[in-house]
Amino acid sequence: GYISSGKCMDTVMNYPLIDALLRYYKYADCNKLDYIIRDILREYPEDTINSLMNFTSTHDISRAINYFTDENEFNEYAEWAWDLKNNDLNYLKNKKLSKEEIEYFIKGYVNNEIKDYQASSLLMAIYLNGMEKDEIANLTEAMRVSGEVWDLSCIEGIKVDKHSTGGVGDKVSLILGPMIASLGAKLAKMSGRGLGHTGGTIDKLESIPGFRVNLTKEEFINQVNNVGMAIIGQDKNIDPADKKIYALRDVTGTVSSIPLIASSIMSKKLASGADAILLDVKYGNGAFMKTIDEAKKLATTMVEIGKSLNKDVKAEVTDMNQPLGCAIGNNLEIKEVIDTLKGNGPKDITEIC
C-alpha cells in the first residue's frame, strides 16, 4: 500500500517511529517524536495505524538492544514502549481522558503503583496532543486532592493569593502583600523558589537574616489573622502529585506544555485555601512564555480552571522583556521592596503594583 504522499507504506516495521521513540526515551527529544507521530496519524489509513505502531517485533527488539548498552535501561524502555502502545495511542488519536482515568493515574503515580516510564508516556501524549478544558480541570482537581488541602475558614475576612509565572527582578508579591493587608484583605500565600533564570520570592525572603519561611499551619493562620499577611514556603504535604510530575516533566522535555503548566500552578494554589487568586502571567525574553499570545493562552487556561472549580481567579498579562525595577539579586531586591513601599521605588514596578 501507499500513503497519501506516495511513499511506500511499511506494514510490518516502522523504522521512523522506532527511531523517534528511542530518541525520545534516551534524549527527551519531543520535537522529533511529535513530527513523526503526527505524520503517521495524518498520512496512514486509520485501519492500519495500530498495526504500524508495533513496538515489539523481533526487529525492534534487536535495534533497541543495540541502542541501549545497559540491560536495565533496555528493559525499562521495552515496558514503556509496550505501555504506550496499549494505553496511550488512543489519546494520541484524540481520545479524551475521562475523569476516572485521570484520577486513577494521579492516585497510582503518587502511591508508586504507576512507574515513571508509564507516567512519562502519558505526559508525552499530553505534550503532543494538548488537553480539553474539562480534562485540564479534572487533572488539576485530582492533583489538588492528592495531598493535604488547607482550610483557612478560621481566618477572618477575604483570603487572597497571588502568583507570578516568574521573571527577572520580579518582587511584586513582597510589595503587594503589605498594600493588600493595609486595605483590610488577608494575603495568605505559599510561594516557591527560583525556577531556571527567575528569582523566587522565598529565596528573596531568606536573604533577610533570621527570616523563617517554614511555618506550621497554625502559625501561618495566626500571622494572617494578626498582621494581615503571610508568605511562606510550600508545605511538603500539599500537592505531592505536582512534585512528582514536575520532576518527571523536567527530564522528559515536557515542561513547556500549557495544560501541564496550568494544572501545576492551579492545583497548588487551590489546595492552599484562598478565596480569590490573582495571576500575573509574564511574557517576553525574560519569561517562560515568550510571546503575548502564549501568555494569554496560559492565563485563559488558568482562569477557566478556577471557574470550573468555583474559585474566583483573575489574571493579568505583563511584559517581561526587561527586568522589573533596578535591583537584581535577592538582598538588593529586598532593599528595593522597602524603598518602593516608602514611595521611592522605580517607576515600572510602582505602576505594576
PDB file of N, CA, C and O in Angstrom, residues 272-340:
ATOM      1  N   SER A 272      -4.216  25.570  48.637  1.00  0.00           N
ATOM      2  CA  SER A 272      -3.716  26.441  49.705  1.00  0.00           C
ATOM      3  C   SER A 272      -4.821  27.182  50.441  1.00  0.00           C
ATOM      4  O   SER A 272      -4.545  27.850  51.448  1.00  0.00           O
ATOM      5  N   GLY A 273      -6.055  27.150  49.927  1.00  0.00           N
ATOM      6  CA  GLY A 273      -7.198  27.604  50.704  1.00  0.00           C
ATOM      7  C   GLY A 273      -7.667  29.028  50.526  1.00  0.00           C
ATOM      8  O   GLY A 273      -8.576  29.471  51.241  1.00  0.00           O
ATOM      9  N   ALA A 274      -7.086  29.806  49.610  1.00  0.00           N
ATOM     10  CA  ALA A 274      -7.502  31.196  49.434  1.00  0.00           C
ATOM     11  C   ALA A 274      -8.882  31.279  48.780  1.00  0.00           C
ATOM     12  O   ALA A 274      -9.300  30.379  48.050  1.00  0.00           O
ATOM     13  N   ASP A 275      -9.585  32.402  49.047  1.00  0.00           N
ATOM     14  CA  ASP A 275     -10.901  32.621  48.435  1.00  0.00           C
ATOM     15  C   ASP A 275     -10.786  33.162  47.018  1.00  0.00           C
ATOM     16  O   ASP A 275     -11.634  32.888  46.167  1.00  0.00           O
ATOM     17  N   ALA A 276      -9.765  33.961  46.767  1.00  0.00           N
ATOM     18  CA  ALA A 276      -9.575  34.586  45.452  1.00  0.00           C
ATOM     19  C   ALA A 276      -8.098  34.553  45.091  1.00  0.00           C
ATOM     20  O   ALA A 276      -7.228  34.662  45.970  1.00  0.00           O
ATOM     21  N   ILE A 277      -7.813  34.402  43.811  1.00  0.00           N
ATOM     22  CA  ILE A 277      -6.431  34.262  43.334  1.00  0.00           C
ATOM     23  C   ILE A 277      -6.195  35.232  42.182  1.00  0.00           C
ATOM     24  O   ILE A 277      -6.997  35.297  41.238  1.00  0.00           O
ATOM     25  N   LEU A 278      -5.097  35.983  42.250  1.00  0.00           N
ATOM     26  CA  LEU A 278      -4.674  36.851  41.154  1.00  0.00           C
ATOM     27  C   LEU A 278      -3.414  36.270  40.528  1.00  0.00           C
ATOM     28  O   LEU A 278      -2.438  35.985  41.232  1.00  0.00           O
ATOM     29  N   LEU A 279      -3.441  36.100  39.210  1.00  0.00           N
ATOM     30  CA  LEU A 279      -2.319  35.531  38.479  1.00  0.00           C
ATOM     31  C   LEU A 279      -1.625  36.609  37.654  1.00  0.00           C
ATOM     32  O   LEU A 279      -2.286  37.357  36.933  1.00  0.00           O
ATOM     33  N   ASP A 280      -0.320  36.687  37.762  1.00  0.00           N
ATOM     34  CA  ASP A 280       0.489  37.594  36.943  1.00  0.00           C
ATOM     35  C   ASP A 280       1.257  36.729  35.950  1.00  0.00           C
ATOM     36  O   ASP A 280       2.257  36.093  36.299  1.00  0.00           O
ATOM     37  N   VAL A 281       0.770  36.683  34.715  1.00  0.00           N
ATOM     38  CA  VAL A 281       1.374  35.839  33.681  1.00  0.00           C
ATOM     39  C   VAL A 281       2.266  36.715  32.810  1.00  0.00           C
ATOM     40  O   VAL A 281       1.783  37.612  32.113  1.00  0.00           O
ATOM     41  N   LYS A 282       3.546  36.439  32.848  1.00  0.00           N
ATOM     42  CA  LYS A 282       4.515  37.295  32.168  1.00  0.00           C
ATOM     43  C   LYS A 282       4.921  36.708  30.810  1.00  0.00           C
ATOM     44  O   LYS A 282       4.907  35.498  30.624  1.00  0.00           O
ATOM     45  N   TYR A 283       5.257  37.607  29.895  1.00  0.00           N
ATOM     46  CA  TYR A 283       5.733  37.190  28.584  1.00  0.00           C
ATOM     47  C   TYR A 283       6.956  38.024  28.210  1.00  0.00           C
ATOM     48  O   TYR A 283       7.188  39.108  28.744  1.00  0.00           O
ATOM     49  N   GLY A 284       7.755  37.502  27.296  1.00  0.00           N
ATOM     50  CA  GLY A 284       8.926  38.238  26.825  1.00  0.00           C
ATOM     51  C   GLY A 284      10.192  37.421  26.977  1.00  0.00           C
ATOM     52  O   GLY A 284      10.175  36.265  27.405  1.00  0.00           O
ATOM     53  N   ASN A 285      11.322  38.024  26.635  1.00  0.00           N
ATOM     54  CA  ASN A 285      12.571  37.257  26.619  1.00  0.00           C
ATOM     55  C   ASN A 285      13.103  36.939  28.016  1.00  0.00           C
ATOM     56  O   ASN A 285      14.041  36.161  28.150  1.00  0.00           O
ATOM     57  N   GLY A 286      12.518  37.507  29.067  1.00  0.00           N
ATOM     58  CA  GLY A 286      12.904  37.164  30.420  1.00  0.00           C
ATOM     59  C   GLY A 286      11.894  36.273  31.117  1.00  0.00           C
ATOM     60  O   GLY A 286      12.001  36.039  32.317  1.00  0.00           O
ATOM     61  N   ALA A 287      10.903  35.782  30.366  1.00  0.00           N
ATOM     62  CA  ALA A 287       9.842  34.955  30.940  1.00  0.00           C
ATOM     63  C   ALA A 287       9.829  33.591  30.275  1.00  0.00           C
ATOM     64  O   ALA A 287      10.480  33.369  29.246  1.00  0.00           O
ATOM     65  N   PHE A 288       9.047  32.659  30.841  1.00  0.00           N
ATOM     66  CA  PHE A 288       8.911  31.339  30.233  1.00  0.00           C
ATOM     67  C   PHE A 288       8.006  31.388  29.011  1.00  0.00           C
ATOM     68  O   PHE A 288       8.201  30.649  28.048  1.00  0.00           O
ATOM     69  N   MET A 289       6.981  32.244  29.040  1.00  0.00           N
ATOM     70  CA  MET A 289       6.126  32.456  27.872  1.00  0.00           C
ATOM     71  C   MET A 289       6.769  33.562  27.022  1.00  0.00           C
ATOM     72  O   MET A 289       6.870  34.710  27.476  1.00  0.00           O
ATOM     73  N   LYS A 290       7.215  33.224  25.835  1.00  0.00           N
ATOM     74  CA  LYS A 290       7.988  34.177  25.048  1.00  0.00           C
ATOM     75  C   LYS A 290       7.128  35.202  24.310  1.00  0.00           C
ATOM     76  O   LYS A 290       7.587  36.298  23.999  1.00  0.00           O
ATOM     77  N   THR A 291       5.880  34.856  24.009  1.00  0.00           N
ATOM     78  CA  THR A 291       5.019  35.769  23.257  1.00  0.00           C
ATOM     79  C   THR A 291       3.776  36.097  24.077  1.00  0.00           C
ATOM     80  O   THR A 291       3.373  35.341  24.967  1.00  0.00           O
ATOM     81  N   ILE A 292       3.159  37.221  23.743  1.00  0.00           N
ATOM     82  CA  ILE A 292       1.952  37.621  24.449  1.00  0.00           C
ATOM     83  C   ILE A 292       0.811  36.638  24.175  1.00  0.00           C
ATOM     84  O   ILE A 292      -0.033  36.390  25.043  1.00  0.00           O
ATOM     85  N   ASP A 293       0.803  36.036  22.995  1.00  0.00           N
ATOM     86  CA  ASP A 293      -0.247  35.053  22.678  1.00  0.00           C
ATOM     87  C   ASP A 293      -0.123  33.820  23.566  1.00  0.00           C
ATOM     88  O   ASP A 293      -1.125  33.281  24.048  1.00  0.00           O
ATOM     89  N   GLU A 294       1.105  33.345  23.778  1.00  0.00           N
ATOM     90  CA  GLU A 294       1.316  32.205  24.667  1.00  0.00           C
ATOM     91  C   GLU A 294       0.875  32.547  26.086  1.00  0.00           C
ATOM     92  O   GLU A 294       0.241  31.734  26.770  1.00  0.00           O
ATOM     93  N   ALA A 295       1.229  33.760  26.541  1.00  0.00           N
ATOM     94  CA  ALA A 295       0.869  34.178  27.894  1.00  0.00           C
ATOM     95  C   ALA A 295      -0.647  34.286  28.050  1.00  0.00           C
ATOM     96  O   ALA A 295      -1.205  33.874  29.078  1.00  0.00           O
ATOM     97  N   LYS A 296      -1.310  34.828  27.048  1.00  0.00           N
ATOM     98  CA  LYS A 296      -2.777  34.936  27.110  1.00  0.00           C
ATOM     99  C   LYS A 296      -3.417  33.551  27.149  1.00  0.00           C
ATOM    100  O   LYS A 296      -4.407  33.336  27.861  1.00  0.00           O
ATOM    101  N   LYS A 297      -2.874  32.620  26.383  1.00  0.00           N
ATOM    102  CA  LYS A 297      -3.422  31.265  26.371  1.00  0.00           C
ATOM    103  C   LYS A 297      -3.273  30.613  27.738  1.00  0.00           C
ATOM    104  O   LYS A 297      -4.218  29.974  28.251  1.00  0.00           O
ATOM    105  N   LEU A 298      -2.101  30.777  28.361  1.00  0.00           N
ATOM    106  CA  LEU A 298      -1.890  30.213  29.691  1.00  0.00           C
ATOM    107  C   LEU A 298      -2.800  30.881  30.714  1.00  0.00           C
ATOM    108  O   LEU A 298      -3.419  30.214  31.551  1.00  0.00           O
ATOM    109  N   ALA A 299      -2.906  32.216  30.647  1.00  0.00           N
ATOM    110  CA  ALA A 299      -3.763  32.946  31.584  1.00  0.00           C
ATOM    111  C   ALA A 299      -5.215  32.511  31.450  1.00  0.00           C
ATOM    112  O   ALA A 299      -5.904  32.260  32.454  1.00  0.00           O
ATOM    113  N   THR A 300      -5.686  32.406  30.219  1.00  0.00           N
ATOM    114  CA  THR A 300      -7.069  31.989  29.979  1.00  0.00           C
ATOM    115  C   THR A 300      -7.319  30.585  30.511  1.00  0.00           C
ATOM    116  O   THR A 300      -8.354  30.311  31.131  1.00  0.00           O
ATOM    117  N   THR A 301      -6.358  29.693  30.278  1.00  0.00           N
ATOM    118  CA  THR A 301      -6.496  28.313  30.751  1.00  0.00           C
ATOM    119  C   THR A 301      -6.635  28.273  32.264  1.00  0.00           C
ATOM    120  O   THR A 301      -7.495  27.551  32.807  1.00  0.00           O
ATOM    121  N   MET A 302      -5.829  29.048  32.981  1.00  0.00           N
ATOM    122  CA  MET A 302      -5.870  29.014  34.441  1.00  0.00           C
ATOM    123  C   MET A 302      -7.137  29.659  34.999  1.00  0.00           C
ATOM    124  O   MET A 302      -7.706  29.182  35.983  1.00  0.00           O
ATOM    125  N   VAL A 303      -7.594  30.729  34.361  1.00  0.00           N
ATOM    126  CA  VAL A 303      -8.854  31.349  34.794  1.00  0.00           C
ATOM    127  C   VAL A 303     -10.019  30.384  34.573  1.00  0.00           C
ATOM    128  O   VAL A 303     -10.925  30.264  35.414  1.00  0.00           O
ATOM    129  N   GLU A 304      -9.995  29.663  33.460  1.00  0.00           N
ATOM    130  CA  GLU A 304     -11.051  28.674  33.185  1.00  0.00           C
ATOM    131  C   GLU A 304     -11.032  27.529  34.189  1.00  0.00           C
ATOM    132  O   GLU A 304     -12.080  27.011  34.570  1.00  0.00           O
ATOM    133  N   ILE A 305      -9.836  27.127  34.628  1.00  0.00           N
ATOM    134  CA  ILE A 305      -9.738  26.107  35.670  1.00  0.00           C
ATOM    135  C   ILE A 305     -10.433  26.600  36.936  1.00  0.00           C
ATOM    136  O   ILE A 305     -11.223  25.888  37.562  1.00  0.00           O
ATOM    137  N   GLY A 306     -10.130  27.838  37.331  1.00  0.00           N
ATOM    138  CA  GLY A 306     -10.757  28.403  38.517  1.00  0.00           C
ATOM    139  C   GLY A 306     -12.265  28.459  38.400  1.00  0.00           C
ATOM    140  O   GLY A 306     -12.989  28.091  39.336  1.00  0.00           O
ATOM    141  N   LYS A 307     -12.734  28.884  37.252  1.00  0.00           N
ATOM    142  CA  LYS A 307     -14.178  28.972  37.024  1.00  0.00           C
ATOM    143  C   LYS A 307     -14.837  27.603  37.120  1.00  0.00           C
ATOM    144  O   LYS A 307     -15.906  27.452  37.737  1.00  0.00           O
ATOM    145  N   SER A 308     -14.226  26.598  36.527  1.00  0.00           N
ATOM    146  CA  SER A 308     -14.812  25.256  36.529  1.00  0.00           C
ATOM    147  C   SER A 308     -14.835  24.648  37.929  1.00  0.00           C
ATOM    148  O   SER A 308     -15.658  23.770  38.212  1.00  0.00           O
ATOM    149  N   LEU A 309     -13.941  25.124  38.810  1.00  0.00           N
ATOM    150  CA  LEU A 309     -13.873  24.605  40.179  1.00  0.00           C
ATOM    151  C   LEU A 309     -14.412  25.610  41.192  1.00  0.00           C
ATOM    152  O   LEU A 309     -14.120  25.528  42.388  1.00  0.00           O
ATOM    153  N   ASN A 310     -15.198  26.579  40.683  1.00  0.00           N
ATOM    154  CA  ASN A 310     -15.916  27.547  41.535  1.00  0.00           C
ATOM    155  C   ASN A 310     -14.988  28.383  42.411  1.00  0.00           C
ATOM    156  O   ASN A 310     -15.254  28.625  43.591  1.00  0.00           O
ATOM    157  N   LYS A 311     -13.899  28.842  41.826  1.00  0.00           N
ATOM    158  CA  LYS A 311     -12.962  29.698  42.546  1.00  0.00           C
ATOM    159  C   LYS A 311     -12.795  31.007  41.770  1.00  0.00           C
ATOM    160  O   LYS A 311     -12.720  31.018  40.544  1.00  0.00           O
ATOM    161  N   ASP A 312     -12.736  32.124  42.500  1.00  0.00           N
ATOM    162  CA  ASP A 312     -12.584  33.445  41.887  1.00  0.00           C
ATOM    163  C   ASP A 312     -11.123  33.642  41.476  1.00  0.00           C
ATOM    164  O   ASP A 312     -10.254  33.832  42.333  1.00  0.00           O
ATOM    165  N   VAL A 313     -10.858  33.585  40.195  1.00  0.00           N
ATOM    166  CA  VAL A 313      -9.494  33.706  39.672  1.00  0.00           C
ATOM    167  C   VAL A 313      -9.459  34.790  38.606  1.00  0.00           C
ATOM    168  O   VAL A 313     -10.282  34.790  37.682  1.00  0.00           O
ATOM    169  N   LYS A 314      -8.522  35.715  38.725  1.00  0.00           N
ATOM    170  CA  LYS A 314      -8.304  36.765  37.731  1.00  0.00           C
ATOM    171  C   LYS A 314      -6.849  36.696  37.271  1.00  0.00           C
ATOM    172  O   LYS A 314      -5.984  36.195  37.991  1.00  0.00           O
ATOM    173  N   ALA A 315      -6.581  37.217  36.079  1.00  0.00           N
ATOM    174  CA  ALA A 315      -5.209  37.175  35.548  1.00  0.00           C
ATOM    175  C   ALA A 315      -4.844  38.486  34.870  1.00  0.00           C
ATOM    176  O   ALA A 315      -5.693  39.126  34.231  1.00  0.00           O
ATOM    177  N   GLU A 316      -3.599  38.871  35.043  1.00  0.00           N
ATOM    178  CA  GLU A 316      -3.008  39.995  34.327  1.00  0.00           C
ATOM    179  C   GLU A 316      -1.867  39.443  33.474  1.00  0.00           C
ATOM    180  O   GLU A 316      -1.118  38.565  33.926  1.00  0.00           O
ATOM    181  N   VAL A 317      -1.731  39.953  32.259  1.00  0.00           N
ATOM    182  CA  VAL A 317      -0.609  39.580  31.387  1.00  0.00           C
ATOM    183  C   VAL A 317       0.332  40.773  31.333  1.00  0.00           C
ATOM    184  O   VAL A 317      -0.066  41.862  30.918  1.00  0.00           O
ATOM    185  N   THR A 318       1.574  40.593  31.786  1.00  0.00           N
ATOM    186  CA  THR A 318       2.508  41.715  31.889  1.00  0.00           C
ATOM    187  C   THR A 318       3.817  41.421  31.165  1.00  0.00           C
ATOM    188  O   THR A 318       4.198  40.271  30.961  1.00  0.00           O
ATOM    189  N   ASP A 319       4.499  42.500  30.826  1.00  0.00           N
ATOM    190  CA  ASP A 319       5.698  42.458  29.981  1.00  0.00           C
ATOM    191  C   ASP A 319       6.945  42.131  30.804  1.00  0.00           C
ATOM    192  O   ASP A 319       7.195  42.737  31.838  1.00  0.00           O
ATOM    193  N   MET A 320       7.715  41.153  30.317  1.00  0.00           N
ATOM    194  CA  MET A 320       8.997  40.820  30.942  1.00  0.00           C
ATOM    195  C   MET A 320      10.088  40.803  29.873  1.00  0.00           C
ATOM    196  O   MET A 320      10.953  39.927  29.832  1.00  0.00           O
ATOM    197  N   ASN A 321      10.058  41.793  28.988  1.00  0.00           N
ATOM    198  CA  ASN A 321      11.123  41.934  28.002  1.00  0.00           C
ATOM    199  C   ASN A 321      12.299  42.722  28.566  1.00  0.00           C
ATOM    200  O   ASN A 321      13.309  42.916  27.884  1.00  0.00           O
ATOM    201  N   GLN A 322      12.153  43.196  29.802  1.00  0.00           N
ATOM    202  CA  GLN A 322      13.228  43.843  30.528  1.00  0.00           C
ATOM    203  C   GLN A 322      13.014  43.573  32.013  1.00  0.00           C
ATOM    204  O   GLN A 322      11.897  43.285  32.438  1.00  0.00           O
ATOM    205  N   PRO A 323      14.074  43.609  32.811  1.00  0.00           N
ATOM    206  CA  PRO A 323      13.908  43.343  34.247  1.00  0.00           C
ATOM    207  C   PRO A 323      12.967  44.347  34.901  1.00  0.00           C
ATOM    208  O   PRO A 323      12.840  45.492  34.450  1.00  0.00           O
ATOM    209  N   LEU A 324      12.308  43.909  35.965  1.00  0.00           N
ATOM    210  CA  LEU A 324      11.448  44.795  36.746  1.00  0.00           C
ATOM    211  C   LEU A 324      12.290  45.526  37.783  1.00  0.00           C
ATOM    212  O   LEU A 324      13.052  44.900  38.534  1.00  0.00           O
ATOM    213  N   GLY A 325      12.149  46.838  37.834  1.00  0.00           N
ATOM    214  CA  GLY A 325      12.904  47.617  38.791  1.00  0.00           C
ATOM    215  C   GLY A 325      14.356  47.769  38.396  1.00  0.00           C
ATOM    216  O   GLY A 325      14.754  47.450  37.267  1.00  0.00           O
ATOM    217  N   CYS A 326      15.164  48.232  39.329  1.00  0.00           N
ATOM    218  CA  CYS A 326      16.582  48.470  39.061  1.00  0.00           C
ATOM    219  C   CYS A 326      17.496  47.462  39.737  1.00  0.00           C
ATOM    220  O   CYS A 326      18.674  47.363  39.386  1.00  0.00           O
ATOM    221  N   ALA A 327      16.966  46.726  40.721  1.00  0.00           N
ATOM    222  CA  ALA A 327      17.792  45.808  41.501  1.00  0.00           C
ATOM    223  C   ALA A 327      17.556  44.363  41.076  1.00  0.00           C
ATOM    224  O   ALA A 327      16.410  43.946  40.885  1.00  0.00           O
ATOM    225  N   ILE A 328      18.651  43.632  40.919  1.00  0.00           N
ATOM    226  CA  ILE A 328      18.585  42.202  40.638  1.00  0.00           C
ATOM    227  C   ILE A 328      19.520  41.493  41.609  1.00  0.00           C
ATOM    228  O   ILE A 328      20.686  41.854  41.747  1.00  0.00           O
ATOM    229  N   GLY A 329      18.984  40.480  42.281  1.00  0.00           N
ATOM    230  CA  GLY A 329      19.730  39.813  43.341  1.00  0.00           C
ATOM    231  C   GLY A 329      18.907  39.857  44.611  1.00  0.00           C
ATOM    232  O   GLY A 329      18.304  40.894  44.933  1.00  0.00           O
ATOM    233  N   ASN A 330      18.847  38.763  45.331  1.00  0.00           N
ATOM    234  CA  ASN A 330      17.881  38.621  46.416  1.00  0.00           C
ATOM    235  C   ASN A 330      17.931  39.745  47.441  1.00  0.00           C
ATOM    236  O   ASN A 330      16.919  40.381  47.744  1.00  0.00           O
ATOM    237  N   ASN A 331      19.104  40.010  48.011  1.00  0.00           N
ATOM    238  CA  ASN A 331      19.203  41.022  49.057  1.00  0.00           C
ATOM    239  C   ASN A 331      18.956  42.427  48.509  1.00  0.00           C
ATOM    240  O   ASN A 331      18.299  43.257  49.162  1.00  0.00           O
ATOM    241  N   LEU A 332      19.480  42.692  47.321  1.00  0.00           N
ATOM    242  CA  LEU A 332      19.266  44.003  46.706  1.00  0.00           C
ATOM    243  C   LEU A 332      17.785  44.241  46.402  1.00  0.00           C
ATOM    244  O   LEU A 332      17.277  45.358  46.552  1.00  0.00           O
ATOM    245  N   GLU A 333      17.097  43.194  46.006  1.00  0.00           N
ATOM    246  CA  GLU A 333      15.684  43.340  45.686  1.00  0.00           C
ATOM    247  C   GLU A 333      14.853  43.585  46.946  1.00  0.00           C
ATOM    248  O   GLU A 333      13.845  44.302  46.903  1.00  0.00           O
ATOM    249  N   ILE A 334      15.245  43.012  48.077  1.00  0.00           N
ATOM    250  CA  ILE A 334      14.556  43.299  49.335  1.00  0.00           C
ATOM    251  C   ILE A 334      14.685  44.787  49.682  1.00  0.00           C
ATOM    252  O   ILE A 334      13.712  45.433  50.114  1.00  0.00           O
ATOM    253  N   LYS A 335      15.856  45.345  49.478  1.00  0.00           N
ATOM    254  CA  LYS A 335      16.054  46.782  49.726  1.00  0.00           C
ATOM    255  C   LYS A 335      15.158  47.614  48.798  1.00  0.00           C
ATOM    256  O   LYS A 335      14.589  48.630  49.223  1.00  0.00           O
ATOM    257  N   GLU A 336      15.019  47.169  47.550  1.00  0.00           N
ATOM    258  CA  GLU A 336      14.166  47.901  46.615  1.00  0.00           C
ATOM    259  C   GLU A 336      12.684  47.778  46.991  1.00  0.00           C
ATOM    260  O   GLU A 336      11.905  48.703  46.773  1.00  0.00           O
ATOM    261  N   VAL A 337      12.300  46.637  47.560  1.00  0.00           N
ATOM    262  CA  VAL A 337      10.932  46.469  48.063  1.00  0.00           C
ATOM    263  C   VAL A 337      10.640  47.511  49.133  1.00  0.00           C
ATOM    264  O   VAL A 337       9.586  48.170  49.120  1.00  0.00           O
ATOM    265  N   ILE A 338      11.558  47.672  50.072  1.00  0.00           N
ATOM    266  CA  ILE A 338      11.371  48.642  51.156  1.00  0.00           C
ATOM    267  C   ILE A 338      11.276  50.062  50.598  1.00  0.00           C
ATOM    268  O   ILE A 338      10.407  50.854  51.001  1.00  0.00           O
ATOM    269  N   ASP A 339      12.159  50.390  49.652  1.00  0.00           N
ATOM    270  CA  ASP A 339      12.115  51.720  49.027  1.00  0.00           C
ATOM    271  C   ASP A 339      10.774  51.958  48.337  1.00  0.00           C
ATOM    272  O   ASP A 339      10.196  53.056  48.426  1.00  0.00           O
ATOM    273  N   THR A 340      10.269  50.937  47.654  1.00  0.00           N
ATOM    274  CA  THR A 340       9.009  51.076  46.921  1.00  0.00           C
ATOM    275  C   THR A 340       7.840  51.274  47.889  1.00  0.00           C
ATOM    276  O   THR A 340       6.944  52.105  47.653  1.00  0.00           O
TER     277      THR A 340
END
